[in-house]
């Protein structure tokens, strides 16, 4: 039998041969033709922050604020920042102090990443990468500052 080229819906009056390989156009694809137009590119660019002071200076006014958000007093927070800021990536738009505050706020208060992103004007993905980076840095460079009891003592004091 002759195979006829078929496009769109079949003509019911013309006898055609169809086998398992025949593919019909899907009308659902034709419903949304606006997506097939020219691509529009957004001309917006990110403007560097006009902040001259870190966000931490506005949020952490005293020990009570610092304890609430980070779990450590203000002097210890400033000391931690001074020890860790040399490890900050140079590509970051925010100062190391704000990134460390962001990390400690997540650890202490369990803020949702989207809330932290909105607060710091970052994308949630960037907040997630920042948290991973700073948690690793803090782990590596502060482990000697955290006094751990010997394992034997810990096991002996565990509830039965």
mmCIF file of C-alpha atoms in Angstrom:
data_model
loop_
_atom_site.group_PDB
_atom_site.id
_atom_site.type_symbol
_atom_site.label_atom_id
_atom_site.label_comp_id
_atom_site.label_asym_id
_atom_site.label_seq_id
_atom_site.Cartn_x
_atom_site.Cartn_y
_atom_site.Cartn_z
ATOM 1 C CA UNK A 1 0.000 0.000 0.000
ATOM 2 C CA UNK A 2 0.986 3.603 -0.567
ATOM 3 C CA UNK A 3 2.072 5.637 2.440
ATOM 4 C CA UNK A 4 0.760 9.176 2.366
ATOM 5 C CA UNK A 5 2.512 12.086 4.119
ATOM 6 C CA UNK A 6 0.251 13.121 6.976
ATOM 7 C CA UNK A 7 0.439 16.470 8.725
ATOM 8 C CA UNK A 8 -1.910 17.600 11.449
ATOM 9 C CA UNK A 9 -5.223 15.800 11.751
ATOM 10 C CA UNK A 10 -6.007 13.071 9.192
ATOM 11 C CA UNK A 11 -8.496 13.736 6.443
ATOM 12 C CA UNK A 12 -11.343 11.248 7.033
ATOM 13 C CA UNK A 13 -12.147 11.060 3.294
ATOM 14 C CA UNK A 14 -8.689 10.053 2.105
ATOM 15 C CA UNK A 15 -7.641 6.444 2.528
ATOM 16 C CA UNK A 16 -4.224 6.383 4.184
ATOM 17 C CA UNK A 17 -2.094 3.688 5.658
ATOM 18 C CA UNK A 18 -0.960 4.263 9.253
ATOM 19 C CA UNK A 19 1.433 2.081 11.127
ATOM 20 C CA UNK A 20 2.852 2.187 14.673
ATOM 21 C CA UNK A 21 5.490 4.718 13.604
ATOM 22 C CA UNK A 22 2.992 7.396 12.571
ATOM 23 C CA UNK A 23 3.146 10.434 14.835
ATOM 24 C CA UNK A 24 0.452 13.055 15.031
ATOM 25 C CA UNK A 25 0.987 16.628 16.067
ATOM 26 C CA UNK A 26 -0.112 17.264 19.627
ATOM 27 C CA UNK A 27 -2.684 20.084 19.761
ATOM 28 C CA UNK A 28 -1.717 20.826 23.385
ATOM 29 C CA UNK A 29 1.692 21.984 22.172
ATOM 30 C CA UNK A 30 0.036 24.439 19.804
ATOM 31 C CA UNK A 31 -2.021 26.000 22.623
ATOM 32 C CA UNK A 32 0.930 27.884 24.059
ATOM 33 C CA UNK A 33 2.674 29.363 21.047
ATOM 34 C CA UNK A 34 3.799 32.446 22.974
ATOM 35 C CA UNK A 35 6.766 30.444 24.218
ATOM 36 C CA UNK A 36 8.019 30.013 20.651
ATOM 37 C CA UNK A 37 8.507 33.731 20.075
ATOM 38 C CA UNK A 38 11.725 35.658 20.310
ATOM 39 C CA UNK A 39 13.605 35.478 23.561
ATOM 40 C CA UNK A 40 13.431 38.562 25.734
ATOM 41 C CA UNK A 41 16.464 39.268 27.841
ATOM 42 C CA UNK A 42 16.282 41.258 31.011
ATOM 43 C CA UNK A 43 18.554 44.278 31.084
ATOM 44 C CA UNK A 44 18.584 44.556 34.873
ATOM 45 C CA UNK A 45 21.855 44.251 36.683
ATOM 46 C CA UNK A 46 22.557 43.923 40.357
ATOM 47 C CA UNK A 47 23.552 47.199 41.890
ATOM 48 C CA UNK A 48 26.271 46.948 44.522
ATOM 49 C CA UNK A 49 25.022 47.566 48.011
ATOM 50 C CA UNK A 50 25.236 51.151 49.149
ATOM 51 C CA UNK A 51 25.701 50.005 52.730
ATOM 52 C CA UNK A 52 28.906 51.212 54.249
ATOM 53 C CA UNK A 53 28.276 49.378 57.514
ATOM 54 C CA UNK A 54 27.736 45.658 57.958
ATOM 55 C CA UNK A 55 24.191 44.477 58.721
ATOM 56 C CA UNK A 56 25.615 42.960 61.900
ATOM 57 C CA UNK A 57 26.220 46.471 63.246
ATOM 58 C CA UNK A 58 22.501 47.245 62.915
ATOM 59 C CA UNK A 59 21.245 43.908 64.249
ATOM 60 C CA UNK A 60 23.693 43.280 67.084
ATOM 61 C CA UNK A 61 23.489 46.338 69.331
ATOM 62 C CA UNK A 62 24.326 44.629 72.635
ATOM 63 C CA UNK A 63 24.954 41.287 74.331
ATOM 64 C CA UNK A 64 21.234 40.505 74.568
ATOM 65 C CA UNK A 65 20.763 40.890 70.793
ATOM 66 C CA UNK A 66 23.893 38.912 70.060
ATOM 67 C CA UNK A 67 22.923 36.097 72.435
ATOM 68 C CA UNK A 68 19.459 35.962 70.893
ATOM 69 C CA UNK A 69 20.658 35.669 67.292
ATOM 70 C CA UNK A 70 24.004 33.886 67.631
ATOM 71 C CA UNK A 71 24.120 32.241 71.044
ATOM 72 C CA UNK A 72 27.349 34.028 72.004
ATOM 73 C CA UNK A 73 28.019 37.437 73.603
ATOM 74 C CA UNK A 74 28.907 40.406 71.408
ATOM 75 C CA UNK A 75 32.598 40.474 72.358
ATOM 76 C CA UNK A 76 32.971 36.783 71.467
ATOM 77 C CA UNK A 77 31.159 37.381 68.178
ATOM 78 C CA UNK A 78 33.534 40.228 67.283
ATOM 79 C CA UNK A 79 36.502 38.039 68.284
ATOM 80 C CA UNK A 80 35.206 35.169 66.151
ATOM 81 C CA UNK A 81 34.770 37.514 63.180
ATOM 82 C CA UNK A 82 38.289 38.910 63.566
ATOM 83 C CA UNK A 83 39.708 35.362 63.590
ATOM 84 C CA UNK A 84 37.677 34.093 60.628
ATOM 85 C CA UNK A 85 37.410 37.084 58.292
ATOM 86 C CA UNK A 86 40.720 36.290 56.599
ATOM 87 C CA UNK A 87 39.079 33.133 55.206
ATOM 88 C CA UNK A 88 36.238 35.078 53.578
ATOM 89 C CA UNK A 89 35.980 34.727 49.808
ATOM 90 C CA UNK A 90 36.903 37.935 48.009
ATOM 91 C CA UNK A 91 34.011 37.449 45.578
ATOM 92 C CA UNK A 92 31.353 38.019 48.231
ATOM 93 C CA UNK A 93 29.345 41.237 48.100
ATOM 94 C CA UNK A 94 28.708 41.105 51.843
ATOM 95 C CA UNK A 95 31.365 41.589 54.514
ATOM 96 C CA UNK A 96 32.586 38.516 56.394
ATOM 97 C CA UNK A 97 30.895 39.803 59.543
ATOM 98 C CA UNK A 98 27.470 39.560 57.884
ATOM 99 C CA UNK A 99 28.175 36.119 56.434
ATOM 100 C CA UNK A 100 29.277 34.795 59.820
ATOM 101 C CA UNK A 101 26.204 36.367 61.434
ATOM 102 C CA UNK A 102 24.007 34.737 58.777
ATOM 103 C CA UNK A 103 25.569 31.349 59.541
ATOM 104 C CA UNK A 104 25.228 31.680 63.304
ATOM 105 C CA UNK A 105 21.628 32.883 62.940
ATOM 106 C CA UNK A 106 20.808 29.759 60.934
ATOM 107 C CA UNK A 107 22.503 27.501 63.472
ATOM 108 C CA UNK A 108 21.033 29.239 66.533
ATOM 109 C CA UNK A 109 17.517 30.195 65.428
ATOM 110 C CA UNK A 110 16.963 27.694 62.580
ATOM 111 C CA UNK A 111 15.821 30.440 60.224
ATOM 112 C CA UNK A 112 14.439 29.247 56.898
ATOM 113 C CA UNK A 113 16.933 29.833 54.070
ATOM 114 C CA UNK A 114 14.409 31.911 52.113
ATOM 115 C CA UNK A 115 14.037 34.289 55.085
ATOM 116 C CA UNK A 116 17.798 34.641 55.399
ATOM 117 C CA UNK A 117 18.023 35.263 51.653
ATOM 118 C CA UNK A 118 15.423 38.018 51.834
ATOM 119 C CA UNK A 119 17.118 39.598 54.852
ATOM 120 C CA UNK A 120 20.555 39.634 53.199
ATOM 121 C CA UNK A 121 19.340 40.324 49.642
ATOM 122 C CA UNK A 122 20.844 37.080 48.338
ATOM 123 C CA UNK A 123 19.398 34.157 46.424
ATOM 124 C CA UNK A 124 18.448 31.076 48.472
ATOM 125 C CA UNK A 125 21.080 29.105 46.558
ATOM 126 C CA UNK A 126 23.767 31.606 47.480
ATOM 127 C CA UNK A 127 22.675 31.512 51.133
ATOM 128 C CA UNK A 128 22.920 27.723 51.075
ATOM 129 C CA UNK A 129 26.440 27.849 49.592
ATOM 130 C CA UNK A 130 27.436 30.519 52.114
ATOM 131 C CA UNK A 131 26.185 28.420 55.024
ATOM 132 C CA UNK A 132 28.068 25.352 53.840
ATOM 133 C CA UNK A 133 31.257 27.347 53.326
ATOM 134 C CA UNK A 134 31.194 29.080 56.716
ATOM 135 C CA UNK A 135 30.165 25.988 58.671
ATOM 136 C CA UNK A 136 33.170 24.183 57.180
ATOM 137 C CA UNK A 137 35.475 27.133 57.968
ATOM 138 C CA UNK A 138 34.173 27.397 61.530
ATOM 139 C CA UNK A 139 34.539 23.660 62.052
ATOM 140 C CA UNK A 140 38.106 23.657 60.825
ATOM 141 C CA UNK A 141 39.317 26.753 62.659
ATOM 142 C CA UNK A 142 37.405 26.693 65.938
ATOM 143 C CA UNK A 143 37.584 23.052 66.961
ATOM 144 C CA UNK A 144 40.450 23.804 69.361
ATOM 145 C CA UNK A 145 38.318 26.473 71.064
ATOM 146 C CA UNK A 146 35.558 24.049 72.034
ATOM 147 C CA UNK A 147 36.463 22.008 75.116
ATOM 148 C CA UNK A 148 35.343 18.417 74.693
ATOM 149 C CA UNK A 149 35.318 16.041 77.615
ATOM 150 C CA UNK A 150 37.041 12.707 77.097
ATOM 151 C CA UNK A 151 34.870 10.096 75.375
ATOM 152 C CA UNK A 152 35.017 7.890 78.478
ATOM 153 C CA UNK A 153 33.517 10.694 80.610
ATOM 154 C CA UNK A 154 30.785 11.367 78.065
ATOM 155 C CA UNK A 155 29.799 7.685 77.914
ATOM 156 C CA UNK A 156 29.784 7.415 81.710
ATOM 157 C CA UNK A 157 27.379 10.349 82.046
ATOM 158 C CA UNK A 158 24.917 9.274 79.340
ATOM 159 C CA UNK A 159 21.461 8.278 80.612
ATOM 160 C CA UNK A 160 20.805 4.544 80.576
#
